[in-house]
Every structure is written in C-alpha cells, then in structure tokens.
CSV table of N, CA, C and O in Angstrom, one decimal:
chain,number,residue,atom,x,y,z
A,14,MET,N,7.8,-18.3,-25.7
A,14,MET,CA,6.9,-17.1,-25.3
A,14,MET,C,7.3,-15.9,-24.4
A,14,MET,O,8.6,-16.4,-24.0
A,15,VAL,N,7.6,-14.9,-25.0
A,15,VAL,CA,8.4,-13.6,-24.8
A,15,VAL,C,7.7,-13.3,-23.2
A,15,VAL,O,6.4,-13.1,-23.2
A,16,ARG,N,8.6,-12.8,-22.5
A,16,ARG,CA,7.9,-12.3,-21.3
A,16,ARG,C,8.2,-10.8,-21.1
A,16,ARG,O,9.3,-10.5,-21.2
A,17,THR,N,7.0,-10.3,-20.7
A,17,THR,CA,7.1,-8.7,-20.5
A,17,THR,C,7.8,-8.3,-19.4
A,17,THR,O,7.8,-8.6,-18.1
A,18,PRO,N,8.7,-7.0,-20.2
A,18,PRO,CA,9.6,-6.8,-18.8
A,18,PRO,C,8.4,-6.1,-17.4
A,18,PRO,O,7.7,-5.6,-17.9
A,19,LEU,N,8.9,-6.2,-16.4
A,19,LEU,CA,7.9,-5.7,-15.1
A,19,LEU,C,8.4,-4.3,-15.2
A,19,LEU,O,9.5,-3.7,-15.4
A,20,THR,N,7.2,-3.6,-14.8
A,20,THR,CA,7.9,-2.3,-14.5
A,20,THR,C,8.2,-1.6,-13.3
A,20,THR,O,8.1,-2.6,-12.2
A,21,PRO,N,8.8,-0.9,-13.2
A,21,PRO,CA,9.5,-0.3,-11.8
A,21,PRO,C,8.4,-0.5,-10.7
A,21,PRO,O,8.6,-0.8,-9.4
A,22,GLU,N,7.0,0.1,-10.8
A,22,GLU,CA,6.1,-0.6,-9.6
A,22,GLU,C,6.2,-1.8,-9.2
A,22,GLU,O,5.9,-2.3,-8.2
A,23,GLU,N,6.1,-2.6,-10.4
A,23,GLU,CA,5.8,-3.9,-10.0
A,23,GLU,C,7.3,-4.7,-9.3
A,23,GLU,O,7.1,-5.3,-8.2
A,24,ARG,N,8.2,-4.0,-9.6
A,24,ARG,CA,9.6,-4.2,-8.8
A,24,ARG,C,9.7,-3.7,-7.4
A,24,ARG,O,9.9,-4.6,-6.2
A,25,LEU,N,8.9,-2.6,-7.3
A,25,LEU,CA,9.0,-1.9,-6.0
A,25,LEU,C,8.0,-2.8,-5.0
A,25,LEU,O,8.0,-3.2,-4.1
A,26,ARG,N,6.6,-3.3,-5.5
A,26,ARG,CA,5.9,-4.0,-4.8
A,26,ARG,C,6.4,-5.6,-4.5
A,26,ARG,O,6.1,-6.1,-3.4
A,27,GLY,N,7.1,-6.0,-5.3
A,27,GLY,CA,8.2,-7.4,-5.1
A,27,GLY,C,8.8,-7.2,-4.0
A,27,GLY,O,9.1,-7.8,-3.1
A,28,GLU,N,9.7,-5.9,-4.0
A,28,GLU,CA,10.2,-5.6,-2.7
A,28,GLU,C,10.0,-5.3,-1.6
A,28,GLU,O,10.4,-6.2,-0.5
A,29,ARG,N,8.8,-4.8,-1.5
A,29,ARG,CA,7.8,-4.6,-0.4
A,29,ARG,C,7.1,-5.7,0.2
A,29,ARG,O,7.3,-6.2,1.4
A,30,LEU,N,7.1,-6.9,-0.6
A,30,LEU,CA,6.4,-8.1,-0.3
A,30,LEU,C,7.6,-9.0,0.3
A,30,LEU,O,7.5,-9.5,1.3
A,31,GLY,N,8.6,-9.1,-0.2
A,31,GLY,CA,10.0,-9.6,0.5
A,31,GLY,C,10.3,-9.2,1.5
A,31,GLY,O,10.5,-10.0,3.0
A,32,ARG,N,10.4,-7.7,1.8
A,32,ARG,CA,10.4,-7.3,3.2
A,32,ARG,C,9.6,-7.8,4.1
A,32,ARG,O,9.6,-8.1,5.5
A,33,LEU,N,8.2,-7.5,3.8
A,33,LEU,CA,6.9,-7.9,4.4
A,33,LEU,C,7.3,-9.5,5.0
A,33,LEU,O,7.1,-9.8,6.6
A,34,LEU,N,7.5,-10.3,4.2
A,34,LEU,CA,7.6,-11.8,4.5
A,34,LEU,C,9.0,-12.1,5.6
A,34,LEU,O,8.9,-12.9,6.5
A,35,ARG,N,10.0,-11.6,4.9
A,35,ARG,CA,11.3,-11.5,5.9
A,35,ARG,C,10.8,-11.0,7.3
A,35,ARG,O,11.3,-11.5,8.6
A,36,GLU,N,10.2,-9.9,7.7
A,36,GLU,CA,9.7,-9.4,8.9
A,36,GLU,C,8.9,-10.5,9.4
A,36,GLU,O,9.3,-10.7,10.7
A,37,ALA,N,7.9,-11.1,8.9
A,37,ALA,CA,7.0,-12.0,9.5
A,37,ALA,C,7.4,-13.4,10.1
A,37,ALA,O,7.1,-13.9,10.9
A,38,ARG,N,8.6,-13.4,9.3
A,38,ARG,CA,9.3,-14.9,9.0
A,38,ARG,C,10.1,-14.9,10.2
A,38,ARG,O,10.3,-15.8,11.5
A,39,GLY,N,10.6,-13.5,10.8
A,39,GLY,CA,11.2,-13.2,12.4
A,39,GLY,C,12.6,-14.3,12.5
A,39,GLY,O,13.2,-14.5,11.4
A,40,GLU,N,12.9,-14.9,13.4
A,40,GLU,CA,13.8,-15.9,13.8
A,40,GLU,C,13.5,-16.9,13.0
A,40,GLU,O,14.1,-18.1,13.4
A,41,ARG,N,12.4,-17.5,12.6
A,41,ARG,CA,12.4,-19.0,12.0
A,41,ARG,C,13.3,-18.9,10.7
A,41,ARG,O,13.6,-18.0,10.1
A,42,SER,N,13.6,-20.1,10.7
A,42,SER,CA,14.2,-20.8,9.6
A,42,SER,C,13.3,-20.7,8.2
A,42,SER,O,12.2,-20.6,7.9
A,43,MET,N,14.4,-20.2,7.0
A,43,MET,CA,13.9,-20.1,5.8
A,43,MET,C,13.1,-21.5,5.5
A,43,MET,O,12.1,-21.8,5.1
A,44,VAL,N,13.8,-22.7,5.8
A,44,VAL,CA,13.2,-24.1,5.5
A,44,VAL,C,12.1,-23.9,5.9
A,44,VAL,O,11.5,-24.8,5.5
A,45,ALA,N,12.3,-24.1,7.3
A,45,ALA,CA,11.0,-24.4,7.9
A,45,ALA,C,9.6,-23.7,7.4
A,45,ALA,O,8.5,-24.2,7.4
A,46,VAL,N,9.7,-22.1,7.5
A,46,VAL,CA,8.4,-21.4,6.6
A,46,VAL,C,8.3,-22.3,5.5
A,46,VAL,O,6.9,-22.5,5.3
A,47,ALA,N,9.0,-22.2,4.4
A,47,ALA,CA,9.0,-22.7,3.2
A,47,ALA,C,8.2,-24.3,3.1
A,47,ALA,O,7.4,-24.3,2.5
A,48,ALA,N,8.6,-25.3,4.0
A,48,ALA,CA,8.4,-26.2,4.2
A,48,ALA,C,6.9,-26.2,4.8
A,48,ALA,O,5.9,-27.0,4.1
A,49,SER,N,6.6,-25.6,5.5
A,49,SER,CA,5.4,-25.0,6.1
A,49,SER,C,4.4,-24.7,5.0
A,49,SER,O,3.1,-24.9,5.0
A,50,ALA,N,4.8,-23.9,4.1
A,50,ALA,CA,3.8,-23.3,3.2
A,50,ALA,C,3.8,-24.3,1.7
A,50,ALA,O,3.2,-23.9,1.1
A,51,GLY,N,4.6,-25.2,1.8
A,51,GLY,CA,4.6,-26.0,0.8
A,51,GLY,C,5.5,-25.7,-0.5
A,51,GLY,O,5.1,-25.9,-1.7
A,52,ILE,N,6.8,-24.9,-0.1
A,52,ILE,CA,7.5,-24.7,-1.4
A,52,ILE,C,8.9,-24.5,-0.9
A,52,ILE,O,9.4,-25.3,0.4
A,53,SER,N,9.6,-24.2,-1.8
A,53,SER,CA,11.1,-24.7,-1.9
A,53,SER,C,11.7,-23.8,-0.7
A,53,SER,O,11.2,-22.5,-1.1
A,54,ALA,N,12.8,-23.9,-0.1
A,54,ALA,CA,13.6,-22.6,0.4
A,54,ALA,C,14.2,-21.8,-0.8
A,54,ALA,O,13.9,-20.3,-0.4
A,55,GLU,N,14.4,-22.0,-2.0
A,55,GLU,CA,14.7,-21.5,-2.9
A,55,GLU,C,14.0,-20.4,-3.3
A,55,GLU,O,14.2,-19.3,-3.8
A,56,THR,N,12.4,-21.1,-3.5
A,56,THR,CA,11.5,-20.0,-3.9
A,56,THR,C,11.2,-18.8,-2.8
A,56,THR,O,11.2,-17.8,-3.2
A,57,LEU,N,11.3,-19.2,-1.5
A,57,LEU,CA,11.1,-18.4,-0.7
A,57,LEU,C,12.5,-17.1,-0.4
A,57,LEU,O,12.0,-16.1,-0.5
A,58,ARG,N,13.5,-17.8,-0.8
A,58,ARG,CA,14.8,-16.9,-0.9
A,58,ARG,C,14.5,-15.7,-1.9
A,58,ARG,O,14.6,-14.8,-1.7
A,59,LYS,N,13.8,-16.6,-3.1
A,59,LYS,CA,13.8,-15.4,-4.3
A,59,LYS,C,12.6,-14.4,-4.1
A,59,LYS,O,13.4,-13.3,-4.3
A,60,ILE,N,11.8,-14.8,-3.4
A,60,ILE,CA,10.6,-13.7,-3.0
A,60,ILE,C,11.3,-12.8,-2.1
A,60,ILE,O,11.2,-11.6,-2.2
A,61,GLU,N,11.9,-13.3,-1.2
A,61,GLU,CA,12.3,-12.2,0.0
A,61,GLU,C,13.3,-11.4,-0.9
A,61,GLU,O,13.5,-10.3,-0.1
A,62,THR,N,14.3,-11.8,-1.3
A,62,THR,CA,15.3,-10.9,-2.2
A,62,THR,C,14.6,-10.0,-3.2
A,62,THR,O,15.4,-9.4,-3.2
A,63,GLY,N,13.4,-10.5,-3.8
A,63,GLY,CA,13.1,-9.3,-4.7
A,63,GLY,C,13.2,-10.1,-6.4
A,63,GLY,O,12.8,-9.5,-7.3
A,64,ARG,N,14.0,-11.0,-6.2
A,64,ARG,CA,14.3,-11.6,-7.8
A,64,ARG,C,12.8,-12.7,-8.2
A,64,ARG,O,13.2,-12.8,-9.4
A,65,ALA,N,12.1,-12.7,-7.4
A,65,ALA,CA,10.9,-13.2,-7.7
A,65,ALA,C,10.0,-12.2,-7.5
A,65,ALA,O,9.0,-12.3,-6.3
A,66,PRO,N,9.5,-11.2,-8.4
A,66,PRO,CA,8.9,-10.2,-7.2
A,66,PRO,C,7.1,-10.3,-7.9
A,66,PRO,O,6.5,-9.5,-7.4
A,67,THR,N,6.8,-11.5,-8.5
A,67,THR,CA,5.4,-11.3,-9.0
A,67,THR,C,5.4,-13.3,-8.8
A,67,THR,O,4.8,-13.8,-9.4
A,68,PRO,N,5.4,-13.5,-7.7
A,68,PRO,CA,5.0,-14.9,-7.5
A,68,PRO,C,3.7,-15.0,-7.6
A,68,PRO,O,2.8,-14.4,-7.5
A,69,ALA,N,3.3,-16.3,-7.6
A,69,ALA,CA,1.9,-17.1,-8.0
A,69,ALA,C,0.9,-16.4,-6.7
A,69,ALA,O,1.5,-16.7,-5.7
A,70,PHE,N,-0.4,-16.5,-7.2
A,70,PHE,CA,-1.2,-16.1,-6.0
A,70,PHE,C,-1.0,-17.1,-5.1
A,70,PHE,O,-1.4,-17.0,-3.6
A,71,PHE,N,-1.2,-18.6,-5.1
A,71,PHE,CA,-1.2,-19.4,-4.5
A,71,PHE,C,0.2,-19.7,-3.6
A,71,PHE,O,0.2,-20.2,-2.4
A,72,THR,N,1.0,-19.2,-4.0
A,72,THR,CA,2.3,-19.6,-3.3
A,72,THR,C,2.0,-18.2,-2.3
A,72,THR,O,2.6,-18.3,-1.2
A,73,VAL,N,1.8,-16.8,-2.5
A,73,VAL,CA,1.5,-16.0,-1.5
A,73,VAL,C,0.6,-16.2,-0.6
A,73,VAL,O,0.7,-16.2,0.5
A,74,ALA,N,-0.5,-17.1,-0.8
A,74,ALA,CA,-1.4,-17.5,0.0
A,74,ALA,C,-0.8,-18.3,0.7
A,74,ALA,O,-1.0,-18.6,2.0
A,75,ALA,N,-0.3,-19.5,0.5
A,75,ALA,CA,0.6,-20.5,1.4
A,75,ALA,C,1.6,-20.0,2.1
A,75,ALA,O,1.5,-20.1,3.5
A,76,LEU,N,2.3,-18.8,1.8
A,76,LEU,CA,3.3,-18.2,2.8
A,76,LEU,C,2.4,-17.6,3.5
A,76,LEU,O,2.7,-17.2,5.1
A,77,ALA,N,1.5,-16.5,3.5
A,77,ALA,CA,0.6,-15.7,4.3
A,77,ALA,C,-0.3,-16.7,5.2
A,77,ALA,O,0.1,-16.5,6.6
A,78,GLY,N,-0.3,-18.0,5.0
A,78,GLY,CA,-1.0,-18.8,5.9
A,78,GLY,C,0.2,-19.2,7.0
A,78,GLY,O,0.0,-19.5,8.2
A,79,ALA,N,1.3,-19.8,6.5
A,79,ALA,CA,2.5,-20.0,7.4
A,79,ALA,C,2.7,-19.0,8.2
A,79,ALA,O,3.3,-19.7,9.2
A,80,LEU,N,2.8,-18.1,7.9
A,80,LEU,CA,3.4,-17.0,8.8
A,80,LEU,C,2.2,-16.2,9.4
A,80,LEU,O,2.8,-15.5,10.2
A,81,GLY,N,1.0,-16.7,9.3
A,81,GLY,CA,0.1,-15.9,10.3
A,81,GLY,C,-0.4,-14.7,9.7
A,81,GLY,O,-1.1,-13.9,10.5
A,82,LEU,N,-0.5,-14.4,8.5
A,82,LEU,CA,-0.7,-12.9,8.0
A,82,LEU,C,-2.0,-13.2,6.9
A,82,LEU,O,-2.2,-14.4,6.6
A,83,SER,N,-2.7,-12.2,7.2
A,83,SER,CA,-4.1,-12.2,6.3
A,83,SER,C,-3.4,-11.6,5.1
A,83,SER,O,-2.9,-10.6,4.6
A,84,MET,N,-4.4,-12.1,4.0
A,84,MET,CA,-4.4,-11.4,2.9
A,84,MET,C,-4.2,-10.1,2.6
A,84,MET,O,-3.9,-9.3,1.9
A,85,ASP,N,-5.3,-9.8,3.3
A,85,ASP,CA,-5.9,-7.9,3.2
A,85,ASP,C,-4.6,-7.3,3.9
A,85,ASP,O,-4.5,-6.2,3.3
A,86,GLU,N,-3.9,-8.1,4.6
A,86,GLU,CA,-2.5,-7.1,5.4
A,86,GLU,C,-1.6,-7.1,4.2
A,86,GLU,O,-1.0,-5.8,4.3
A,87,LEU,N,-1.6,-8.1,3.5
A,87,LEU,CA,-0.4,-8.4,2.6
A,87,LEU,C,-0.9,-7.1,1.3
A,87,LEU,O,0.2,-6.7,1.0
A,88,LEU,N,-2.1,-7.2,1.2
A,88,LEU,CA,-2.4,-6.3,0.0
A,88,LEU,C,-2.4,-4.8,0.3
A,88,LEU,O,-1.7,-4.2,-0.2
A,89,GLY,N,-2.8,-4.5,1.7
A,89,GLY,CA,-2.4,-3.3,2.2
A,89,GLY,C,-0.9,-2.9,2.4
A,89,GLY,O,-0.9,-1.9,1.9
A,90,ARG,N,-0.4,-3.8,2.8
A,90,ARG,CA,1.1,-3.3,3.0
A,90,ARG,C,1.9,-3.2,1.9
A,90,ARG,O,3.1,-2.8,2.0
A,91,CYS,N,1.5,-4.2,0.7
A,91,CYS,CA,2.1,-4.3,-0.6
A,91,CYS,C,1.7,-3.3,-1.7
A,91,CYS,O,2.4,-3.2,-2.8
A,92,ALA,N,0.8,-2.9,-1.5
A,92,ALA,CA,0.0,-1.8,-2.4
A,92,ALA,C,0.8,-0.8,-2.7
A,92,ALA,O,1.7,-0.4,-2.3
A,93,PRO,N,0.7,-0.2,-3.9
A,93,PRO,CA,1.7,0.9,-4.5
A,93,PRO,C,1.3,2.1,-3.8
A,93,PRO,O,-0.3,2.0,-3.2
A,94,GLU,N,2.2,2.7,-3.4
A,94,GLU,CA,1.8,4.0,-2.6
A,94,GLU,C,1.5,4.9,-3.4
A,94,GLU,O,1.8,5.1,-4.6
A,95,PRO,N,0.4,5.8,-3.1
A,95,PRO,CA,-0.4,6.8,-4.0
A,95,PRO,C,0.4,7.8,-4.2
A,95,PRO,O,1.5,8.6,-3.6
A,96,ALA,N,0.2,8.1,-5.9
A,96,ALA,CA,1.5,9.4,-5.9
A,96,ALA,C,0.8,11.0,-5.7
A,96,ALA,O,-0.2,10.7,-5.2
A,97,ALA,N,1.8,11.6,-5.3
A,97,ALA,CA,1.7,12.9,-4.9
A,97,ALA,C,0.8,13.7,-5.7
A,97,ALA,O,1.5,13.6,-6.9
A,98,VAL,N,-0.1,14.1,-5.4
A,98,VAL,CA,-1.1,15.2,-6.2
A,98,VAL,C,-0.6,16.6,-5.8
A,98,VAL,O,-1.0,17.1,-4.7
A,99,PRO,N,-0.2,17.4,-6.8
A,99,PRO,CA,0.0,18.7,-6.4
A,99,PRO,C,-1.3,19.5,-6.2
A,99,PRO,O,-2.2,19.0,-6.7
A,100,LEU,N,-1.1,20.4,-5.2
A,100,LEU,CA,-2.3,21.2,-4.8
A,100,LEU,C,-2.3,22.5,-5.8
A,100,LEU,O,-1.4,23.1,-6.3
A,101,ILE,N,-3.6,22.4,-6.2
A,101,ILE,CA,-4.0,23.9,-7.2
A,101,ILE,C,-4.1,24.9,-6.2
A,101,ILE,O,-5.1,25.0,-5.2
A,102,ALA,N,-3.4,26.1,-6.2
A,102,ALA,CA,-3.6,27.2,-5.5
A,102,ALA,C,-4.6,27.9,-6.1
A,102,ALA,O,-4.8,28.3,-7.2
C-alpha cells in the first residue's frame, strides 16, 4: 500500500500539535508522560518533533488525558490558521 504524501498544511498541524504537547508536558519526563498515556516514549518523541505529524486519534486522546488537556483545546490550537482574504476596495 502506497502512503499519500502529507500536505504542507498537515505537516504544519503536526508541528503545532508537537509544540503544544511539549509545552503541556513542561518539566515532566517524556518517559513518564508516555507511560501515563500508554504509548512508548519513542512515539511521543516522534509526535513532539513532528516526525509523526498525523498520530492516531486514540493516541492523541490518551496524551491529552495524561497532560490534562481537553480535545477541544487541542483542536482549537492545532487547527489550520485561516487564510488571509484580500479586502475588496
């Protein structure tokens, strides 16, 4: 099975998700947060660095729970930024 290449927007969304998770993790170790979410530290590392820009929904939900984030907050902060619309004069 051939995997469809990610769009630039999908890559940016993955980078935003990774940045948000890193910020939410704070001083907690990657290993502790990953264990709490039931995933490997390597999976968390890949998500945080953007190397896994489209993690599974259940992985994101588990991380959100482990970090005390709501899914609404994650969605709001990782959604694509609206494109600038030129004003018609």
